[in-house]
CSV table of C-alpha atoms and ligand atoms in Angstrom, one decimal:
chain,number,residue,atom,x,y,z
A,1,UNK,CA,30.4,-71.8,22.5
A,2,UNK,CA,31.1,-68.6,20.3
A,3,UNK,CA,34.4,-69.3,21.5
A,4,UNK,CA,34.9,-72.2,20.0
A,5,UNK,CA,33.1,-70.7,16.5
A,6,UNK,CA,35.4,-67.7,16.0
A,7,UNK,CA,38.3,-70.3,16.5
A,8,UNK,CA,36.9,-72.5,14.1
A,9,UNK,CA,36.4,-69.6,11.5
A,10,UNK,CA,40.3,-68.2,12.0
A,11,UNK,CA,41.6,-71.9,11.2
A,12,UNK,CA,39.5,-72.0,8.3
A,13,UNK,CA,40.4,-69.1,7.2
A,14,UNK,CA,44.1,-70.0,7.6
A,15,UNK,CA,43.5,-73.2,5.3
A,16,UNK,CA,42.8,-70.7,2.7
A,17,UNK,CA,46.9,-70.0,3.0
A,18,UNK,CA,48.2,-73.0,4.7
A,19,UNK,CA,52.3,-72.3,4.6
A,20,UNK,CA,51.4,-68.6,6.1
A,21,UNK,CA,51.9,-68.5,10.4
A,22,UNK,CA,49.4,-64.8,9.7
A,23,UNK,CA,47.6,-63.2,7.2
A,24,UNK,CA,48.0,-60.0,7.4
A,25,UNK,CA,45.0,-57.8,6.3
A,26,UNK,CA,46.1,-56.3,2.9
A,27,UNK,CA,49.6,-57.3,1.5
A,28,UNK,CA,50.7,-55.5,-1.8
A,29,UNK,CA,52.2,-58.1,-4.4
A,30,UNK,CA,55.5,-57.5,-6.5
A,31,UNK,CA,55.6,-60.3,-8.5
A,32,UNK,CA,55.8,-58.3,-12.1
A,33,UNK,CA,58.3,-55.9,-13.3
A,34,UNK,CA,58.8,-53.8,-9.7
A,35,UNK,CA,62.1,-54.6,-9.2
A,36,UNK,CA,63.2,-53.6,-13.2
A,37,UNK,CA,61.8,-49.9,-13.1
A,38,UNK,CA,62.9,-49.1,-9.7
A,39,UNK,CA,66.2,-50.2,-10.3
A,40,UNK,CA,66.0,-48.5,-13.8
A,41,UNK,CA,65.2,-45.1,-12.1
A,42,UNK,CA,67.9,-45.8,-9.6
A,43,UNK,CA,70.6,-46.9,-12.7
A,44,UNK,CA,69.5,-43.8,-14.4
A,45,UNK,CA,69.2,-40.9,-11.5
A,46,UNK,CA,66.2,-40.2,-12.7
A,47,UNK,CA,64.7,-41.2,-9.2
A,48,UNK,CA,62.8,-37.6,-7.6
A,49,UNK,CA,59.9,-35.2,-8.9
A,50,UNK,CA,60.2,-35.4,-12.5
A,51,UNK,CA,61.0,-38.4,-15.2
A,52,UNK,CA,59.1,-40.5,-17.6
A,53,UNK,CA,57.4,-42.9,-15.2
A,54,UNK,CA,55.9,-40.2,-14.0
A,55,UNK,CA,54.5,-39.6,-17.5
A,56,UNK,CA,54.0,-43.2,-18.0
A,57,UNK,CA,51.8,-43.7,-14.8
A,58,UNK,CA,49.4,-40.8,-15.3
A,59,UNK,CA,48.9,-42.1,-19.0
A,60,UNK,CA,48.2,-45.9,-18.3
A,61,UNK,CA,45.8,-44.8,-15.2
A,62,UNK,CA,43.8,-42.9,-17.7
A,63,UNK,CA,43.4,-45.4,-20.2
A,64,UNK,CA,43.0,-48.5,-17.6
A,65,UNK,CA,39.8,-46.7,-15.8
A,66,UNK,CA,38.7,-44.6,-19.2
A,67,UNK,CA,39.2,-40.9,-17.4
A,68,UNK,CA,40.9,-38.4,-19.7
A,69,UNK,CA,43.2,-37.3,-17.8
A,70,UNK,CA,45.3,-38.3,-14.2
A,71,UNK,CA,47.5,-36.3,-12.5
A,72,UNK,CA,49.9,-38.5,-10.2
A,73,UNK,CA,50.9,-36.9,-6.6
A,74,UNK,CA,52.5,-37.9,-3.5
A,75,UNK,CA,49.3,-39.6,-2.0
A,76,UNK,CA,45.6,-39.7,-1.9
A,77,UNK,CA,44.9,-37.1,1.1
A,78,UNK,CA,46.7,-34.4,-1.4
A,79,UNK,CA,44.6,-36.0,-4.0
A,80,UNK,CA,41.6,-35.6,-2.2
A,81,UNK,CA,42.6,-31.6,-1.0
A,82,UNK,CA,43.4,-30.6,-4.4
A,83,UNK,CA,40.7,-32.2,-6.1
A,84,UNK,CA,37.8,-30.4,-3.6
A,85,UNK,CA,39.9,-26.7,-4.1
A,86,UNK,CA,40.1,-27.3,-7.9
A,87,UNK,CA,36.0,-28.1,-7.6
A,88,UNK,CA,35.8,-24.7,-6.1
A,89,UNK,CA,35.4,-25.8,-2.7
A,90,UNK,CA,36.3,-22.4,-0.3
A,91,UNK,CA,36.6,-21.1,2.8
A,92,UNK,CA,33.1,-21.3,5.1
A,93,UNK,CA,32.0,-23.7,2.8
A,94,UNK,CA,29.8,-26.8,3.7
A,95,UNK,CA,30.6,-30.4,2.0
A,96,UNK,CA,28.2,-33.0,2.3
A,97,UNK,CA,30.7,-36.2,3.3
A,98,UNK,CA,29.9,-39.7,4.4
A,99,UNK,CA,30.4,-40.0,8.3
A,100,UNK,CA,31.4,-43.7,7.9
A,101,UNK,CA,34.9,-43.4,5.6
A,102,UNK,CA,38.8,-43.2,6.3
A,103,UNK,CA,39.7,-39.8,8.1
A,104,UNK,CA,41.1,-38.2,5.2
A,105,UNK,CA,38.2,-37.2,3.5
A,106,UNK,CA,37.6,-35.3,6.3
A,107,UNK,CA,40.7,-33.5,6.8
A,108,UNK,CA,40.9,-32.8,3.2
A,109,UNK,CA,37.5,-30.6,3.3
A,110,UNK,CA,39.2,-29.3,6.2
A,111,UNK,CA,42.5,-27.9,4.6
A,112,UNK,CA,40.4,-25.9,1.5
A,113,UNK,CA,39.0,-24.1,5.4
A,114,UNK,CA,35.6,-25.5,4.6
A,115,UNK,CA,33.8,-27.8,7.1
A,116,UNK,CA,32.7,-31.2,6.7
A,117,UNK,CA,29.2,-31.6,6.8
A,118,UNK,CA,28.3,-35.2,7.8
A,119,UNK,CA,25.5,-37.9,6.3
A,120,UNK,CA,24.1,-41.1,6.4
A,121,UNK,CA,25.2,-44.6,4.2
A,122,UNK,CA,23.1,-47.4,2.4
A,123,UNK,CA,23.1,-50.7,3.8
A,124,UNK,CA,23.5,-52.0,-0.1
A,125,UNK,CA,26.5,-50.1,-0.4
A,126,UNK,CA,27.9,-49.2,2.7
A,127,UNK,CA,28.9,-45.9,0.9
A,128,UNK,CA,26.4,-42.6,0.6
A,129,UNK,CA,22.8,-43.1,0.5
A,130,UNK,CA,21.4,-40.5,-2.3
A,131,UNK,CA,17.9,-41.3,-1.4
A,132,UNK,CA,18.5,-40.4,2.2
A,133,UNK,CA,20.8,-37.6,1.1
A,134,UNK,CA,17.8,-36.0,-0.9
A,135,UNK,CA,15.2,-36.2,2.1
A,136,UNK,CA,17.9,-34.3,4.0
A,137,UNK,CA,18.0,-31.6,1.5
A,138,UNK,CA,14.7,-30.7,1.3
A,139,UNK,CA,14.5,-30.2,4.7
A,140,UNK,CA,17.5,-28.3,5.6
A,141,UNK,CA,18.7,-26.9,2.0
A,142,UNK,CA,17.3,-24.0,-0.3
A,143,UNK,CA,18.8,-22.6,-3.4
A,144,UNK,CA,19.4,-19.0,-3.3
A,145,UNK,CA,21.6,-17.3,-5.9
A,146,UNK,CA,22.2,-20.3,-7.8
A,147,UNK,CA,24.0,-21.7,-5.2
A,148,UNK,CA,22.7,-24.7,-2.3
A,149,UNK,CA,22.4,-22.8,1.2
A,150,UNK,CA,22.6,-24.8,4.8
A,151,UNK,CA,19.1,-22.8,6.3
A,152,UNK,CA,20.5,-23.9,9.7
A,153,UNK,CA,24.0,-22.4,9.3
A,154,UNK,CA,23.6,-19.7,6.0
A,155,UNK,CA,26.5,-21.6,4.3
A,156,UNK,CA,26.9,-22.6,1.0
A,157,UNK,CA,27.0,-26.2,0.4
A,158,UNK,CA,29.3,-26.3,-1.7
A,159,UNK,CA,30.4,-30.0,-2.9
A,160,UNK,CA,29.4,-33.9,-1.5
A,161,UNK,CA,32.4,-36.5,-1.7
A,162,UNK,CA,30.7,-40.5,-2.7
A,163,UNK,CA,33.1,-42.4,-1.2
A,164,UNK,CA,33.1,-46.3,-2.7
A,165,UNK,CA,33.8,-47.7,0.5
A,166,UNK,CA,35.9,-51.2,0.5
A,167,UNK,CA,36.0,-50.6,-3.3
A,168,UNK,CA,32.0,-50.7,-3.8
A,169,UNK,CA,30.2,-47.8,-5.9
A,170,UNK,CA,28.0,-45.7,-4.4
A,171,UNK,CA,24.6,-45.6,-6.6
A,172,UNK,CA,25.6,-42.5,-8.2
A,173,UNK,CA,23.2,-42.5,-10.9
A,174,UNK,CA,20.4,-40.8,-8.4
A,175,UNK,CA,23.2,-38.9,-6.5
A,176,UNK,CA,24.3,-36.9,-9.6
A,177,UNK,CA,21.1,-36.5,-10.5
A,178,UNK,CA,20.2,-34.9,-6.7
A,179,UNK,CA,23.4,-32.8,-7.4
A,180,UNK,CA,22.2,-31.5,-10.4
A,181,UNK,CA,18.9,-30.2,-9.2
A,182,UNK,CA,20.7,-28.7,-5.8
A,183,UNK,CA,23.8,-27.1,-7.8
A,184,UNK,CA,26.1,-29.5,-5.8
A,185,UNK,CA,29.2,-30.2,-7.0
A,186,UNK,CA,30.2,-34.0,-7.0
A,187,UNK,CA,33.8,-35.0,-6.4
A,188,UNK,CA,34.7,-38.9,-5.9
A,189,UNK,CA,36.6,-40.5,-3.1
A,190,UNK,CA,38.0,-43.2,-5.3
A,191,UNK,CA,41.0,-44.2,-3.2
A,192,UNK,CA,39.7,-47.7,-2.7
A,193,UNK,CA,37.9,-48.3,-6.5
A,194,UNK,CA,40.5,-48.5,-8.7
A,195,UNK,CA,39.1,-51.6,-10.9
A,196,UNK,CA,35.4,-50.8,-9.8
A,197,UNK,CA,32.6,-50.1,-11.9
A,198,UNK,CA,29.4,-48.2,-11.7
A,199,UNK,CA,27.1,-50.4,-15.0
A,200,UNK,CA,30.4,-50.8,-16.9
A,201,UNK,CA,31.9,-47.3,-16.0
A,202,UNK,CA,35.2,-47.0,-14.0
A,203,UNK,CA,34.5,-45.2,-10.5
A,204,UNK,CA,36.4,-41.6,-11.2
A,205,UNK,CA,34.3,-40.7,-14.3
A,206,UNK,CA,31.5,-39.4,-12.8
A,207,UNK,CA,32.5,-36.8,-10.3
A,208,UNK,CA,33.9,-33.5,-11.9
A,209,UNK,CA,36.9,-34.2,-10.8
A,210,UNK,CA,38.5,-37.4,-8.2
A,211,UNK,CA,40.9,-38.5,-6.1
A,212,UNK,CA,42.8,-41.8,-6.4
A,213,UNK,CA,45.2,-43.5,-3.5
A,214,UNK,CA,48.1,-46.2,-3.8
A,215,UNK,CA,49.0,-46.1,-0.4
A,216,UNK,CA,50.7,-49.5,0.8
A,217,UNK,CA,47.4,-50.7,1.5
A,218,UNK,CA,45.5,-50.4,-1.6
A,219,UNK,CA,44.6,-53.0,-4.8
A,220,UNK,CA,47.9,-51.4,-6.6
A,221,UNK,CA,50.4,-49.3,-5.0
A,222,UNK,CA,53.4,-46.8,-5.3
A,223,UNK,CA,54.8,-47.1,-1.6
A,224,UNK,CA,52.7,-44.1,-1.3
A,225,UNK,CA,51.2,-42.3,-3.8
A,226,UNK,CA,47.4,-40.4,-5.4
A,227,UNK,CA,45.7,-39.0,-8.3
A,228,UNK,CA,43.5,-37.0,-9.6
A,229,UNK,CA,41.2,-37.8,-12.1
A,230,UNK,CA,39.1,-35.6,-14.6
A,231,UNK,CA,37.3,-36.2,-17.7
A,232,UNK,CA,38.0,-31.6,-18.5
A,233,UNK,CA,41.2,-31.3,-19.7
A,234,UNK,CA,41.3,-27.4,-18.1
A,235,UNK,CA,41.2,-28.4,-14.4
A,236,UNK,CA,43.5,-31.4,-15.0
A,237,UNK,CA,46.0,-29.2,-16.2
A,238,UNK,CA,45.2,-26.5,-13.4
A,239,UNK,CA,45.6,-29.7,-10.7
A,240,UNK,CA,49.2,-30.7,-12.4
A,241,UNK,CA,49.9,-26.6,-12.1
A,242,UNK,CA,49.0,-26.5,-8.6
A,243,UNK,CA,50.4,-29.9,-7.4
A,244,UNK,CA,53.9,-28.8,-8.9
A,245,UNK,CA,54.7,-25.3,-6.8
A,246,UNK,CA,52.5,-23.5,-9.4
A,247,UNK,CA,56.0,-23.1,-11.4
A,248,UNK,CA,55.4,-21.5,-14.9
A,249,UNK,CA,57.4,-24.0,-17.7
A,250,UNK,CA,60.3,-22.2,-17.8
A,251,UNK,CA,64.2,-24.1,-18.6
A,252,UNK,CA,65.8,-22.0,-15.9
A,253,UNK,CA,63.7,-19.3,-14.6
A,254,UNK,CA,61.8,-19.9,-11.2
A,255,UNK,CA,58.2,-18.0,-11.8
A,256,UNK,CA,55.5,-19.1,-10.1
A,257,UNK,CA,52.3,-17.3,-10.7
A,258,UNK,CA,50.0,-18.2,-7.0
A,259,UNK,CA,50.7,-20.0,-3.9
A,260,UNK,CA,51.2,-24.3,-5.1
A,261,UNK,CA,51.9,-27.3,-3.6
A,262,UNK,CA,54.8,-29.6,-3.6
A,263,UNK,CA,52.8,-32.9,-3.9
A,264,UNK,CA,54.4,-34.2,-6.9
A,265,UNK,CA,54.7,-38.3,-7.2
A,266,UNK,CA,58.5,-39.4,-6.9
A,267,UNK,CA,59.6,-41.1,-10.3
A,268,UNK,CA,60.9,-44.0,-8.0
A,269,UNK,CA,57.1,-44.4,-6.9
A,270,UNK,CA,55.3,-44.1,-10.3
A,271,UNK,CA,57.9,-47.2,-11.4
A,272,UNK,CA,56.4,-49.2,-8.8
A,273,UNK,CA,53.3,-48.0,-9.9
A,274,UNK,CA,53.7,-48.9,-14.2
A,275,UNK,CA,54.6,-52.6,-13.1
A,276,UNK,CA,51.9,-52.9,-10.6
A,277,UNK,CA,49.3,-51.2,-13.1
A,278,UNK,CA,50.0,-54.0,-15.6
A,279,UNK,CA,49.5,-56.7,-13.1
A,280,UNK,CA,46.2,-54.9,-11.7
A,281,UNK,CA,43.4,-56.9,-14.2
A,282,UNK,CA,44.9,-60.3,-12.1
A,283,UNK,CA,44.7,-58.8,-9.0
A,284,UNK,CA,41.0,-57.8,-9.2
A,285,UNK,CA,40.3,-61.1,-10.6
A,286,UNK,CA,41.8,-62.8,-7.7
A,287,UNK,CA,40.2,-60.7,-5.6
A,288,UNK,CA,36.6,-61.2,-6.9
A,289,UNK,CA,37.4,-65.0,-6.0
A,290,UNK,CA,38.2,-65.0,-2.2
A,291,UNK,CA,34.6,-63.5,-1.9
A,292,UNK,CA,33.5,-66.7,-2.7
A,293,UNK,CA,35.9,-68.5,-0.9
A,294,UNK,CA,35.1,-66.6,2.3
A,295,UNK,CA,31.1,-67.1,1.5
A,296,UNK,CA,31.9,-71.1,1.7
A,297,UNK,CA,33.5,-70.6,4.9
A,298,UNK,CA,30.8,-68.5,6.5
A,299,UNK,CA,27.8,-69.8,4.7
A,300,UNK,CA,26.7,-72.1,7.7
A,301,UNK,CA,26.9,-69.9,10.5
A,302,UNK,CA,24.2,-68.4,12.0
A,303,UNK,CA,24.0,-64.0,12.4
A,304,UNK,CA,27.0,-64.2,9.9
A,305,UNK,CA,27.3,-62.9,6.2
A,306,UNK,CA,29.7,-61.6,3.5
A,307,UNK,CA,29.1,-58.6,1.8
A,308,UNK,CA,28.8,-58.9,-2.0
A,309,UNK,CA,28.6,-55.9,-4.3
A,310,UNK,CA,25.8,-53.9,-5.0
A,311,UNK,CA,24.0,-55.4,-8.3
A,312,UNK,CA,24.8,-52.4,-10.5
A,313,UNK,CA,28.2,-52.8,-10.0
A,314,UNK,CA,31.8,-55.1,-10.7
A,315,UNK,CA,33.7,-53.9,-7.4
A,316,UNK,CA,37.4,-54.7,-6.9
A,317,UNK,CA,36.9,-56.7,-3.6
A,318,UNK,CA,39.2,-53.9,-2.3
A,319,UNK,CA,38.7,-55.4,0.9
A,320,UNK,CA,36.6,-58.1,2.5
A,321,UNK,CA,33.6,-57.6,4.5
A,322,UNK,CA,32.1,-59.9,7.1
A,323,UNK,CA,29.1,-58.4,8.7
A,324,UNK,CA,28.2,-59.6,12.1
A,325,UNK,CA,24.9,-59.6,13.4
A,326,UNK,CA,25.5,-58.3,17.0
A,327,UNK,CA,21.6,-59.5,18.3
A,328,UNK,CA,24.0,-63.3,17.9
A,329,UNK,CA,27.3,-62.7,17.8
A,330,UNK,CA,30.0,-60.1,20.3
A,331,UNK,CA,32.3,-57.9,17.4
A,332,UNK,CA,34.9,-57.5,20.0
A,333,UNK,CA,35.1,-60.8,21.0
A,334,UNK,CA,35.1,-61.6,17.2
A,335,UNK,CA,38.0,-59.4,16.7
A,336,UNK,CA,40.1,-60.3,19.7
A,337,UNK,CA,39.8,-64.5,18.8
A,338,UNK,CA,40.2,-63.7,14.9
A,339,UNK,CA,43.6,-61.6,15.7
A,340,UNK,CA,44.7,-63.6,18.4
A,341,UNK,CA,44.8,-66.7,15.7
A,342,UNK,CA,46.7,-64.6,13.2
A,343,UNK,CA,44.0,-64.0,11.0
A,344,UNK,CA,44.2,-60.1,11.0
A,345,UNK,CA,41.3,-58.6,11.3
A,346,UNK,CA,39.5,-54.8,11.7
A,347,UNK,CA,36.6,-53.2,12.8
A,348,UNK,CA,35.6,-50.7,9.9
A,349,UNK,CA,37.0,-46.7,11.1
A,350,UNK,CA,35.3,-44.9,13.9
A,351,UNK,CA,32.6,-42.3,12.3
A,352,UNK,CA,34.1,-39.0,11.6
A,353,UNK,CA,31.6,-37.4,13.4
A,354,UNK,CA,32.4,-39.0,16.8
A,355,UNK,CA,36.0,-38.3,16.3
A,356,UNK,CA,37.0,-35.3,18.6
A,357,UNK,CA,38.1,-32.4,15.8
A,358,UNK,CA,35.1,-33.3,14.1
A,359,UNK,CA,32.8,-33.2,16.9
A,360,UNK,CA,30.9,-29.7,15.9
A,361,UNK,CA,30.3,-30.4,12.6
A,362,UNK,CA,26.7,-30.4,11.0
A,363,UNK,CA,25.0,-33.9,10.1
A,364,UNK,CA,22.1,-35.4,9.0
A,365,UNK,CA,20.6,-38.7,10.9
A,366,UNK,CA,23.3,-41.3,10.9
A,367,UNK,CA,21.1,-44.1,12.2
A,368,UNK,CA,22.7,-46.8,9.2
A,369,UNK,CA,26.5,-45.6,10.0
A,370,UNK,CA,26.2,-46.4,13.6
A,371,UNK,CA,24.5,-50.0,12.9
A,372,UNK,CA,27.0,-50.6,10.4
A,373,UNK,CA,29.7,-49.7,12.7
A,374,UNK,CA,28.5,-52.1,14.7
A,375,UNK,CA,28.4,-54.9,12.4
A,376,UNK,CA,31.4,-54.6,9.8
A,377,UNK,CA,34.6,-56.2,10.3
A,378,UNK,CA,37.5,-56.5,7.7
A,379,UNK,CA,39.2,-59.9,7.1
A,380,UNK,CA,42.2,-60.7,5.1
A,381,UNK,CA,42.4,-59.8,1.5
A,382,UNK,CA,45.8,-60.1,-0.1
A,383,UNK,CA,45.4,-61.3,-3.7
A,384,UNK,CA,47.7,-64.3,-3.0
A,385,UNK,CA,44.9,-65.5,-1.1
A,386,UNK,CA,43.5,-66.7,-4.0
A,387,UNK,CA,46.5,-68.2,-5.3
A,388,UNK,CA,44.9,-71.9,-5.7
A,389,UNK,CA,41.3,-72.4,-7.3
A,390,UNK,CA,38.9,-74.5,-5.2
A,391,UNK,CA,36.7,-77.1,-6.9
A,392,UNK,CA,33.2,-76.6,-7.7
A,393,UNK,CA,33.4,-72.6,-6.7
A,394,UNK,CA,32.8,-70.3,-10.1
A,395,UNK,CA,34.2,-67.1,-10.4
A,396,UNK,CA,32.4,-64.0,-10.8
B,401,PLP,C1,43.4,-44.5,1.6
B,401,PLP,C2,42.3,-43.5,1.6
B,401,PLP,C3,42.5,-42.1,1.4
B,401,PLP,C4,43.8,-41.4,1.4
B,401,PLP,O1,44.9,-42.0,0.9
B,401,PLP,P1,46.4,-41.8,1.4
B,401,PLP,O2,47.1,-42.2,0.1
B,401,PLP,O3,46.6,-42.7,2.5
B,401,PLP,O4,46.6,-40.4,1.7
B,401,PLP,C5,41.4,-41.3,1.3
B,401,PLP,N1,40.1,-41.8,1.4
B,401,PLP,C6,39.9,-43.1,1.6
B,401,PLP,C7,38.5,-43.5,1.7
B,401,PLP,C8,40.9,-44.0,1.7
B,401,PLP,O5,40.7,-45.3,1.9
């Protein structure tokens, strides 16, 4: 019988594309003015670690999400590593981070020689749950020197990392307010939320500093790309520094005054990035509508549901969420019928903390990130999909 269900759902969901054989689970779209600045860089030479694309890309980012400042680099894992060392993150250091996200908020913590200290989501959100988050600390946490000490292990916790998982905010309101209290420094994982907002503020404002990612994958992207985002003007100038070999401005002299990085943005990947930028308002529209195309679909099954965004926030629909209830329905079998028809599908990643070089790692109870786990598979979610308006289904 389920069988026959999961069949039924893939074909439906191919209706939503009829001339596509597969639907792939996240397509980027270059249907603006891609081909024009790439080819301009090209024409020009101007296509490697410096030109005005560059310049162009960090400035629209800023004023399209309302951060002062981005600093575009090679991709959102350098983002992410910069970002926590610029926050102050060090060596021996703890940093609270969501078990349930993509590996590279992990490894980041792990390359400023801190280690990743693991907690527990919100069904509402799928991303950090504060209220849980503050429970922990009481328990486990003390302030000593003005700084938040692990009892258990003597470290300092240093900084936690909201992740907007699938492009939903994390109810950051109470979690900077926890932070506060506890000394806790918060930086955002806002690879997936560009063209999310927390009540009517862009995701990236409210960390002290956050990381952006426009891998192929993403709601806009630059073949691969990052940024980081900051409303201080200081450490955004300190994360351009750093992210360019730490080179003092000089017209020919090579002085560079501490150990940098080379994870400057290509000006042939901040092109594709200005064209996409100016198309990203439709994109997030279309986006918002195959939620509601999927809900039609999956409205009248049993044990089945699409996630919708949290009511405090306007998420990009970065990508769609069906969550199974495994009491009814098999995930596996789910995911083997759904890719078998072409209707690409994925279970959400495995928890950090039961990946292998993050097996030793502290954590608090992470009862919700294994049930999630369980549940949460991604469907297609290019914004073509939502290329044709269906009758009598309103827009968000
Ligand atoms: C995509 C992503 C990153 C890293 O981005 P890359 O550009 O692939 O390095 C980091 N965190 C999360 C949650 C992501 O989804």
């Amino acid at each position: 019988m389920s069988n026959n269900i999961w069949a039924e759902i893939a074909e439906k969901i191919k209706g939503l594309v009829p001339e596509k054989e597969m639907l792939p689970l996240h397509e980027p779209t270059f249907t603006g003015n891609e081909i024009n600045y790439v080819t301009d860089c090209i024409k020009t030479g101007w296509v490697s670690s410096v030109g005005k694309y560059v310049d162009e890309f960090e400035k629209k980012l800023a004023e399209f999400t309302g951060v002062k400042r981005a600093v575009a680099v090679v991709n959102g894992t350098a983002a992410l590593h910069i970002a926590l060392k610029i926050a102050g993150v060090q060596e021996n250091d703890e940093v609270l981070i969501p078990s349930l996200t993509f590996v590279a908020t992990g490894n980041a913590v792990t390359y400023c020689g801190a280690t990743p200290h693991f907690v527990d989501v919100s069904r509402t959100t799928l991303g950090l749950d504060p209220f849980k988050l503050e429970e922990y600390l009481k328990d486990i946490a003390e302030i000593k020197n003005n700084e938040c000490v692990n009892n258990a292990t003597g470290r300092t916790i240093r900084a936690v990392v909201p992740m907007h998982t699938f492009g939903h905010p994390v109810d950051i309101d109470p979690l900077l307010d926890i932070c506060d209290r506890y000394n806790i420094v918060v930086v955002e994982d806002a690879a997936e939320s560009l063209g999310s907002y927390y009540k009517g503020i862009h995701t990236g404002n409210f960390g002290k500093i956050s990381a952006m990612s426009f891998n192929g994958n993403k709601i806009i992207t630059t073949g691969g790309g990052g940024a980081i985002l900051t409303n201080d003007e200081k450490l955004a100038d300190y994360a351009k520094h750093l992210t360019t070999t730490a080179k003092i401005p000089h017209r020919w002299k090579y002085e560079h005054d501490e150990i940098g990085y080379n994870y400057r943005m290509p000006n042939l990947n901040a092109a594709l990035g200005c064209a996409q930028l100016e198309n990203l308002n439709d994109f997030i529209e279309k986006k918002r509508n195959i939620v509601l195309k999927y809900d039609e679909i999956i409205k009248d099954y049993k044990g089945l549901e699409i996630f919708y965004e949290p009511e405090f926030a306007k998420s990009n629909y970065w990508l769609q969420t069906l969550i199974i209830n495994n009491d009814e329905h098999n995930i596996d079998h789910a995911l083997q019928i759904l890719n078998d028809y072409g209707v690409m599908s994925r279970p959400i990643w495995n928890p950090l903390h039961q990946l292998p070089p993050f097996s030793n790692c502290p954590r608090a109870d992470l009862t919700e990130t294994c049930k999630v786990q369980q549940q949460v598979v991604n469907i297609p979610s290019s914004s073509y999909m939502s290329s044709y308006k269906q009758k009598g289904v309103q827009s968000l």
